[in-house]
Coordinates of C-alpha atoms in Angstrom, one line a residue:
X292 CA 97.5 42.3 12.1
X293 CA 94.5 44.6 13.7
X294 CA 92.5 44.3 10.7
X295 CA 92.9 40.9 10.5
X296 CA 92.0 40.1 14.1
X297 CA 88.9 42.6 13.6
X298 CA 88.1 41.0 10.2
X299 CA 88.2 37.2 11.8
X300 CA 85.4 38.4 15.2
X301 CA 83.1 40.2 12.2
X302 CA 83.3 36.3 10.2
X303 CA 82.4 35.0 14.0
X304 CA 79.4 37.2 14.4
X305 CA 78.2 36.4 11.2
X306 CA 78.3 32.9 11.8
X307 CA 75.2 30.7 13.3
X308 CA 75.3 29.6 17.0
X309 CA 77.7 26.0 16.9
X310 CA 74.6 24.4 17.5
X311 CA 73.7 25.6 13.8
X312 CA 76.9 23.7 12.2
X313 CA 75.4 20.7 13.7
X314 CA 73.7 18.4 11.0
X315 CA 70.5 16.4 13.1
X316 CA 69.4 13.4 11.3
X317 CA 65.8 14.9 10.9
X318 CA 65.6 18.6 9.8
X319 CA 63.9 19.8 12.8
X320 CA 61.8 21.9 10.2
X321 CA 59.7 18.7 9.7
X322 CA 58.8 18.0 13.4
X323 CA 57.3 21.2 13.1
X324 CA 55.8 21.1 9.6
X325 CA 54.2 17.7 11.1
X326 CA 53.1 19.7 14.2
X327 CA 51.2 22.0 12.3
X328 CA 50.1 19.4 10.0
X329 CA 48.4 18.0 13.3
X330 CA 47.4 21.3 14.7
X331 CA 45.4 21.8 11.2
X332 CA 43.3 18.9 11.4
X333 CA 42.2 19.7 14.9
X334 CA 41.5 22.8 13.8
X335 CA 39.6 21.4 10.8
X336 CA 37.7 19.3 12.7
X337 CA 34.7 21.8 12.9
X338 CA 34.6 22.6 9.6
X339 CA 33.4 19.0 9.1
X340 CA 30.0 20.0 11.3
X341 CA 28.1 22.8 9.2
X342 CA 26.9 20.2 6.3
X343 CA 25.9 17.6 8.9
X344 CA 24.1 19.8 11.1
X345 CA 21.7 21.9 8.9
X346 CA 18.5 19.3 8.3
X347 CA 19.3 18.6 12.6
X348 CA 18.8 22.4 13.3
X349 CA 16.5 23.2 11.0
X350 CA 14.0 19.8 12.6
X351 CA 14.9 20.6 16.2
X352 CA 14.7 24.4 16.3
X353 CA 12.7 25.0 12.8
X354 CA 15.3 28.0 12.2
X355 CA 15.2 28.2 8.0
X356 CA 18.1 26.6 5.9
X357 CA 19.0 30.6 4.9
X358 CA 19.4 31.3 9.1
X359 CA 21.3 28.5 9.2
X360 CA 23.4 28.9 6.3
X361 CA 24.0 32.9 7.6
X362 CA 25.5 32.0 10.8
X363 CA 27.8 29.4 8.6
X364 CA 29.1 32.2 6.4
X365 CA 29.9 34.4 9.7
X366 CA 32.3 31.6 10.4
X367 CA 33.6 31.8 6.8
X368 CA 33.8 35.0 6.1
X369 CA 35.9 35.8 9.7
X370 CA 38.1 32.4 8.9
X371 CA 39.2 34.4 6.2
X372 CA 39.5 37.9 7.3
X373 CA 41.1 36.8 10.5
X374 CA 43.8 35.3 8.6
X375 CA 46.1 37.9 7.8
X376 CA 46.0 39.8 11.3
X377 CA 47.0 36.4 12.5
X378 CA 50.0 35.9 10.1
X379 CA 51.1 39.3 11.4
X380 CA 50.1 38.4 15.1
X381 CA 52.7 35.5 14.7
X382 CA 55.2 37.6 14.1
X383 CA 54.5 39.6 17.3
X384 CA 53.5 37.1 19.8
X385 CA 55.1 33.9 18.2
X386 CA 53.1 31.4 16.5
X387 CA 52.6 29.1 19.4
X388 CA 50.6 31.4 21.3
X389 CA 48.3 32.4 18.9
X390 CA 47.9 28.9 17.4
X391 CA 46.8 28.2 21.0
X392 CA 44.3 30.6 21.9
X393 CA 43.0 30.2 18.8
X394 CA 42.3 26.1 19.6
X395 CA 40.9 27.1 22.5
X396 CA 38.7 29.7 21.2
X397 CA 37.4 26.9 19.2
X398 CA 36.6 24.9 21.3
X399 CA 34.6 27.1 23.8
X400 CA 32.4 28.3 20.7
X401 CA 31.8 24.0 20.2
X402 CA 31.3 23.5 23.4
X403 CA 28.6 26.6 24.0
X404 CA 26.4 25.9 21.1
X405 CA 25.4 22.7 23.3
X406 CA 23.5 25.0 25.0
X407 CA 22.1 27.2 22.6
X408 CA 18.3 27.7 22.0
X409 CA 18.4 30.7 20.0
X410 CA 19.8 31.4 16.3
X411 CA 21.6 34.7 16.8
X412 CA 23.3 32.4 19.7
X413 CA 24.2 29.8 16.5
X414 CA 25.8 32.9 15.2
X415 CA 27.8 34.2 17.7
X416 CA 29.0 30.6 19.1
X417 CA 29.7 29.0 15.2
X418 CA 30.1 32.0 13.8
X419 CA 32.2 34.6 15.8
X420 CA 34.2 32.4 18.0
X421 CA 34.6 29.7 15.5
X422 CA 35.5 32.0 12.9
X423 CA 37.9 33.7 14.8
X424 CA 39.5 30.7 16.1
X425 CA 39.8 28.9 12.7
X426 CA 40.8 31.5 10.8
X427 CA 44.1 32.3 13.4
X428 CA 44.7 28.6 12.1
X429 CA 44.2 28.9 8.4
X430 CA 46.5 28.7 5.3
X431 CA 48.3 32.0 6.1
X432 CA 49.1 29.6 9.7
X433 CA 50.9 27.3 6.6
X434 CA 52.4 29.8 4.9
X435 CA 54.2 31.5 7.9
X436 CA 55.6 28.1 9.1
X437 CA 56.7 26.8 5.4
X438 CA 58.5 30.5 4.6
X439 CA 60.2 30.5 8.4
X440 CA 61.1 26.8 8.1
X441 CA 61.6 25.9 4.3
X442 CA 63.9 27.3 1.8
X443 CA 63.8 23.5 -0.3
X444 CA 60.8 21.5 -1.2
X445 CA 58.5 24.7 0.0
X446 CA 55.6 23.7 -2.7
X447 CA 55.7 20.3 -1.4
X448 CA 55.1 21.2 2.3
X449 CA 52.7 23.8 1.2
X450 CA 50.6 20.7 -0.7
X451 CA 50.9 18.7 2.7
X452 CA 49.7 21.5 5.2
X453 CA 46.4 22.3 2.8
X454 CA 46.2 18.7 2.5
X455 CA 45.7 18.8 6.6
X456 CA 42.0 20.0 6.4
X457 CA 41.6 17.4 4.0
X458 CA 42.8 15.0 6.2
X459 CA 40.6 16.4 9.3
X460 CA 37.6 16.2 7.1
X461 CA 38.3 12.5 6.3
X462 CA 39.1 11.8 10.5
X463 CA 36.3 13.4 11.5
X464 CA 33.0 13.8 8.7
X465 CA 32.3 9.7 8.9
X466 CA 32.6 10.0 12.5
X467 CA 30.6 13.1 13.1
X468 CA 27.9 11.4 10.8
X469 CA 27.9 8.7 12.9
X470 CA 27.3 10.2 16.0
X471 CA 24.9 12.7 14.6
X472 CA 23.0 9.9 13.2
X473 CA 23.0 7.9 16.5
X474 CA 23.3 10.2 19.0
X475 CA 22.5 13.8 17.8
X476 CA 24.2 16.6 16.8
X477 CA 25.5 18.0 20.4
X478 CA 27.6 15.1 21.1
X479 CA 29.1 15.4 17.8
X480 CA 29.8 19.4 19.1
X481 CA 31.3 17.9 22.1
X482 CA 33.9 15.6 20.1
X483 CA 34.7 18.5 17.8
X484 CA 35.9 20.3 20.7
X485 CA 37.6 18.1 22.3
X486 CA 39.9 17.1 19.0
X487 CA 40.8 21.0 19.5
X488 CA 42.0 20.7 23.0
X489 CA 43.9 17.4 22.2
X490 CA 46.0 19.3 20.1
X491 CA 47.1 22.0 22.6
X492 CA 49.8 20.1 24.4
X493 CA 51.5 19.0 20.8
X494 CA 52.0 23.0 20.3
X495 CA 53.3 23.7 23.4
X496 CA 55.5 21.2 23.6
X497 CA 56.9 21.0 19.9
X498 CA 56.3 23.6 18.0
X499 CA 59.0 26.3 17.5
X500 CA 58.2 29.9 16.4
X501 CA 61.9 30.1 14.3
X502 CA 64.6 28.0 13.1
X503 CA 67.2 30.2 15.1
X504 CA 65.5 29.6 18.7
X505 CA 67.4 25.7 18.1
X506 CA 70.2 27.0 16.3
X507 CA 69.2 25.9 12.9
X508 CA 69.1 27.1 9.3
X509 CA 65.9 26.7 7.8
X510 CA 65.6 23.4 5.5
X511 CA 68.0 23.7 2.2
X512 CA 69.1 27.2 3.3
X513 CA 71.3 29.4 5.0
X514 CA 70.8 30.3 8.9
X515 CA 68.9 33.4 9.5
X516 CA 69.2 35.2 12.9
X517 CA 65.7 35.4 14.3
X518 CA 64.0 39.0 13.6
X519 CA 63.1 41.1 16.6
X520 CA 59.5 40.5 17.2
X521 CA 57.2 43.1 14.8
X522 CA 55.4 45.5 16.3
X523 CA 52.0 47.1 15.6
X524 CA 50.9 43.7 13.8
X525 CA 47.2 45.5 12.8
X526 CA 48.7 48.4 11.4
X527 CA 51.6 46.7 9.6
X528 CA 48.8 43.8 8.4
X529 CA 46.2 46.6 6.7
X530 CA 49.8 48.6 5.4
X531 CA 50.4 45.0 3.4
X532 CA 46.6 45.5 2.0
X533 CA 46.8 48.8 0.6
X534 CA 50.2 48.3 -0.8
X535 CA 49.1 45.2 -2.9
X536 CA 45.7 46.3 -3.4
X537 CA 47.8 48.9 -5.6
X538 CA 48.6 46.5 -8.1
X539 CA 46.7 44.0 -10.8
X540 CA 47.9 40.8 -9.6
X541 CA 46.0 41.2 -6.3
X542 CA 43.1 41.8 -7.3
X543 CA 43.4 38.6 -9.9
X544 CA 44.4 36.5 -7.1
X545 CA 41.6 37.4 -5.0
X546 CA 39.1 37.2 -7.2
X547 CA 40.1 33.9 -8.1
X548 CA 40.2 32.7 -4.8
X549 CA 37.3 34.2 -3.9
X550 CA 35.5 31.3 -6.4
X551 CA 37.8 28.8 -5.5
X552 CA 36.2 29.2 -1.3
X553 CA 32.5 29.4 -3.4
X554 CA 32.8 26.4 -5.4
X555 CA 34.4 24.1 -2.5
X556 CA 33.8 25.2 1.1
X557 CA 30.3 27.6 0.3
X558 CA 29.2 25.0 -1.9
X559 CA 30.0 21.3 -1.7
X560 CA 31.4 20.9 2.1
X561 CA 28.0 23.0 3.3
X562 CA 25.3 21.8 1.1
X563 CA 26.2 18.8 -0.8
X564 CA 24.8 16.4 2.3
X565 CA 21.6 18.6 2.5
X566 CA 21.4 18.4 -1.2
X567 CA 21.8 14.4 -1.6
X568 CA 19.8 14.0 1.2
X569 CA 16.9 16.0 -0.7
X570 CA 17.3 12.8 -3.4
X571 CA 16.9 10.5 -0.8
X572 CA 20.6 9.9 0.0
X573 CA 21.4 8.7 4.0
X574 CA 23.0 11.6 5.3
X575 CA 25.9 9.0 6.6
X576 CA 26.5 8.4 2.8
X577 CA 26.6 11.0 1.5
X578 CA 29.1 12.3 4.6
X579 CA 31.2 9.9 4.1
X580 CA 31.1 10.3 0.1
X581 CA 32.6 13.7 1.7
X582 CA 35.2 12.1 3.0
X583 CA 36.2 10.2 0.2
X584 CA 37.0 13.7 -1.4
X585 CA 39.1 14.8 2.1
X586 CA 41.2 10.9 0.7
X587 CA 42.0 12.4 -2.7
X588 CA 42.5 15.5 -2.0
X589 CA 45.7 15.0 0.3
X590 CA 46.7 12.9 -3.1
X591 CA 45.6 16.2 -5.2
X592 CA 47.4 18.7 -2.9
X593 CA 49.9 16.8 -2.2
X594 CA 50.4 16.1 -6.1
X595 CA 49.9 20.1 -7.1
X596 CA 52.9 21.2 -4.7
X597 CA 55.2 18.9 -6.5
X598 CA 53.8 20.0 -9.7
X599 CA 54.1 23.6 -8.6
X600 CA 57.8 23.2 -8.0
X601 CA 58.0 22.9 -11.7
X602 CA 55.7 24.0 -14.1
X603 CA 53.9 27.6 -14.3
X604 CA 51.7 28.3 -11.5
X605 CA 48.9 30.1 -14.1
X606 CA 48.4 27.7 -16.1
X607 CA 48.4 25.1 -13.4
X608 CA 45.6 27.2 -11.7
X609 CA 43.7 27.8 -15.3
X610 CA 43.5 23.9 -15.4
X611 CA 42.5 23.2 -12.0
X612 CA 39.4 25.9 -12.3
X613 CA 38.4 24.8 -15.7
X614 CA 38.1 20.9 -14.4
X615 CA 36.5 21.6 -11.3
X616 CA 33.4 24.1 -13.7
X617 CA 33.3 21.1 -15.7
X618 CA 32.3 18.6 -13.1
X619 CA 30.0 21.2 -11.1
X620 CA 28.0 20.9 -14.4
X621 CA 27.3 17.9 -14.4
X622 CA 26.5 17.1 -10.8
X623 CA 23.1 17.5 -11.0
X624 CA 22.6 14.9 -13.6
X625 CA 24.6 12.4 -11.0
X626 CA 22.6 13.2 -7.6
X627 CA 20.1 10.2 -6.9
X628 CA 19.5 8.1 -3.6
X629 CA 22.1 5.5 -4.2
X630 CA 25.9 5.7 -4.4
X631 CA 26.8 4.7 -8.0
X632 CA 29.8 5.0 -10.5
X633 CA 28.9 8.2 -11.9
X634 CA 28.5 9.7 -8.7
X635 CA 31.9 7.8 -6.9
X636 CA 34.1 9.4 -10.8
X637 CA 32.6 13.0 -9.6
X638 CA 34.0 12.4 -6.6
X639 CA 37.0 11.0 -6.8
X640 CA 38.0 13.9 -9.9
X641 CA 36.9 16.5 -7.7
X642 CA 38.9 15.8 -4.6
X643 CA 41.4 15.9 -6.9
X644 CA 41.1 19.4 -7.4
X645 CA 39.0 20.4 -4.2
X646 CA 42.1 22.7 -3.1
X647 CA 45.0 21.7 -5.5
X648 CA 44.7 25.6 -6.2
X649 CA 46.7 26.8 -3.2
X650 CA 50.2 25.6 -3.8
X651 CA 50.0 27.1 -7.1
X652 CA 48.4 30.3 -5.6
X653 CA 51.0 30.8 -2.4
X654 CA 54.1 30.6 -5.1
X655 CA 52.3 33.2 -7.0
X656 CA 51.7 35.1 -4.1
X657 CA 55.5 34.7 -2.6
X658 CA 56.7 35.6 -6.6
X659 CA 54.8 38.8 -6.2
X660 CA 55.3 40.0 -3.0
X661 CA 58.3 38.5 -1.4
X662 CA 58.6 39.1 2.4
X663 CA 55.1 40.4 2.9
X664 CA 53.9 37.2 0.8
X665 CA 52.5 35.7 4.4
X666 CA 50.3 38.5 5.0
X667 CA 49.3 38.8 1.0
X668 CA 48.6 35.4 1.2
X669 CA 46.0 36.2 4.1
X670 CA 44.1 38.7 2.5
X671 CA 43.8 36.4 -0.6
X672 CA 42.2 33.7 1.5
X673 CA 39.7 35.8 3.3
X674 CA 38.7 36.5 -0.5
X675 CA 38.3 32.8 -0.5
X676 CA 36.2 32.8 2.6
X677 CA 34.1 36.1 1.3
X678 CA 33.1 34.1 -1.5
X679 CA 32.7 31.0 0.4
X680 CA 30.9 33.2 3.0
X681 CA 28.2 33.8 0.3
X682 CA 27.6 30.9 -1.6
X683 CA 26.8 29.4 2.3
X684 CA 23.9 31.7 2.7
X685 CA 23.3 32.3 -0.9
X686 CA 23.0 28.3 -1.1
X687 CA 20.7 28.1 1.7
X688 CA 18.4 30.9 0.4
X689 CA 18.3 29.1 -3.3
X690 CA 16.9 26.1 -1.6
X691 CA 14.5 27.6 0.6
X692 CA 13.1 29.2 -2.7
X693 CA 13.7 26.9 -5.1
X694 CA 13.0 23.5 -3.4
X695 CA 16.2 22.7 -5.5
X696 CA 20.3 23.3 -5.3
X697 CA 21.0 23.1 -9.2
X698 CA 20.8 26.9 -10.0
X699 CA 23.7 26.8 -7.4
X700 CA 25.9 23.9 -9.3
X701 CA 25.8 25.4 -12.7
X702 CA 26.1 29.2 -11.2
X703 CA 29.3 27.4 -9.4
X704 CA 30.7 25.5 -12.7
X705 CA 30.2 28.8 -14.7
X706 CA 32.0 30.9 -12.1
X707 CA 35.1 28.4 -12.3
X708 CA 35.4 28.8 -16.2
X709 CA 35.7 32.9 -15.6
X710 CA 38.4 32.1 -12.8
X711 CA 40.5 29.9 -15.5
X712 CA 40.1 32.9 -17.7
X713 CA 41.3 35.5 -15.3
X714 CA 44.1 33.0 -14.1
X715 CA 46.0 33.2 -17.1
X716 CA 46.2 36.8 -17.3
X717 CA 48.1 37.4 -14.1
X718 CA 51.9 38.5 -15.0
X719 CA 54.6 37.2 -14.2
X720 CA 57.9 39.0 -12.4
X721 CA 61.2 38.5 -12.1
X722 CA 63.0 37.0 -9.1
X723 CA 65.1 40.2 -8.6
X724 CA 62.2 42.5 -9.5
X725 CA 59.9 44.6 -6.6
X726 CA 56.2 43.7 -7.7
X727 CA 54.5 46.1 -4.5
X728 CA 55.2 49.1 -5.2
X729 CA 57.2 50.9 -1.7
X730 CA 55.0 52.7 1.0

């Protein structure tokens, strides 16, 4: 009868909280996905800035496009290598207060570079502060939420959060263009951060850090008790590093990545408004031909989660690169002072594909790694931002010397073909199988 009694309280332990057993109508896992689908476009809202804002600068201050384009990859390169620290910061502090200081920290570096009059200043206010604040909001920010919140339909929510920047480059680019064109570039600053303070409130309010602080299971799974928080987040995020960096699939990923961030956020959401602009395209145009990208690629992203459910991740990414080389090549041929047919098909296929690579390269990522998959994840996308990082300046330079940004479109499309290659070659591991090897 006593082991019966004892065996019935160790069921009762095991059990969620009754507010667990409780069905709502509407997983609360998807007021918070939408949260940070929210919190992502106000936090995207900057990145909309950088492409409008280089021929403004460079006219008002007479700072060169390479200047310019340097203080745009600090903001890249720290977007990216901020993010892993912050996925592990989240586990520490809770992802509500990081997610807000790091809005806030957004919008102060906005708000300053009203005032600037200096480039390093352009540096620390875009690059520093921005680039911190962004990057404690970038896709590692999705990854933590989809892994706490989502057992089921995690490639689709993963499509929907990257399809957020999209969707705060297609709020915010025609809007920003119109208010640079009209009114200058600080009042365009000003709105920027002021999206990022909107959004403050909405994470304060609604976002939860864990399924278990409302009694829930996480969507189309089994209820988890909520960890204790994890200490030493630095030491425990650079730990993560050295034990992946250990094996091949890492170093595949990253470098992969790395031309995914060069061939879309280094290259075409920094200089393809300077660029048509240099053929005699309005810079409202060709922002808002920008934007037209941000429409389809929600549909791409979107579209790529659902796909990654289901089909091979490699091969999926092997496509995605070799399609998006394909059309950097010919871009060149298309650029001209009017928007025509040619020019609306290369956009339309390549915000398609702009960043249909990340569901594909999170499952890889949580195949490999497992628990530590957020963190990995981080590390891979500051190899995005590196890369992105470089083809900013690099951009800027090519154009400062060579009057011309082609060498930088067929550089791009060529890249993109040796990412397809390297995509394929990544193995594959079992679901019961330890791919990192133990500290």
């Amino acid at each position: 009868m006593t082991e019966t009694i004892e065996s019935a309280a160790q069921d009762d332990d095991r059990r969620p909280p009754l507010e667990a057993r409780r069905r709502p109508r509407v997983h609360r896992a998807w007021i918070v996905a939408a949260v940070t689908f929210v919190t992502i476009i106000g936090g995207a809202a900057f990145n909309s800035l950088p492409g409008l804002l280089i021929d403004p600068l460079h006219t008002e201050f007479g700072w060169s496009r390479g200047e310019i384009g340097l203080a745009v990859s600090i903001d890249m390169a720290l977007y990216g290598l901020t993010a892993p620290f912050a996925a592990a910061l989240m586990d520490r502090f809770g992802i509500r207060r990081v997610v807000a200081a790091a809005l806030t920290m957004v919008a102060a570096g906005a708000l300053a570079s009203v005032w600037m009059t200096a480039s390093w200043q352009l540096m620390i206010y875009w690059g520093l502060l921005v680039g911190l604040g962004t990057g404690s909001m970038a896709m590692a920010f999705a990854a933590t939420v989809t892994n706490r919140w989502f057992v089921a339909r995690r490639g689709l929510v993963t499509g929907i959060l990257t399809a957020a920047g999209a969707s705060g480059q297609l709020v915010f680019l025609p809007l920003c263009a119109w208010i640079v064109d009209e009114h200058g570039w600080r009042p365009a600053s000003v709105t920027v951060a002021l999206a990022a303070l909107v959004v403050v409130p909405f994470v304060c309010l609604l976002m939860r850090d864990h399924p278990a602080d409302v009694g829930l299971a996480p969507y189309g799974g089994a209820y988890v008790a909520k960890p204790a928080p994890a200490r030493g987040a630095a030491r425990r995020t650079v730990k993560v590093l050295f034990k992946a960096a250990r094996t091949g699939p890492f170093w595949l990923l990253a470098g992969t990545f790395a031309i995914c961030g060069a061939s879309t956020n280094g290259l075409i959401r920094t200089h393809f408004v300077p660029s048509a602009h240099d053929h005699g395209m309005p810079i409202t145009a060709a922002a808002s031909l920008l934007a037209v990208i941000g429409i389809f690629d929600v549909i791409g992203t979107i579209f790529s989660g659902w796909l990654t459910d289901r089909f091979d991740a490699r091969r999926l990414l092997a496509v995605y690169y070799a399609l998006r080389g394909i059309s950097l090549l010919f871009l060149p041929m298309l650029m001209g002072p009017d928007v025509r047919p040619p020019m609306v098909f290369f956009i339309v296929f390549y915000g398609l594909d702009w960043v249909a690579t990340v569901p594909p390269t999170l499952a890889l990522c949580r195949e490999q790694y497992g628990e530590d998959s957020a963190i990995v994840f981080g590390w891979v996308l500051a190899s995005h931002q590196v890369g992105a990082a470089v083809v900013a300046f690099l951009g800027g330079v090519a154009r400062d010397v060579f009057g011309s940004y082609d060498v930088v479109w067929y550089a791009s499309g060529a890249l993109c073909a040796v990412a397809a290659l390297m995509s394929l070659v990544i193995r594959r591991v079992r679901a019961s199988s330890a791919a990192v090897p133990s500290a």
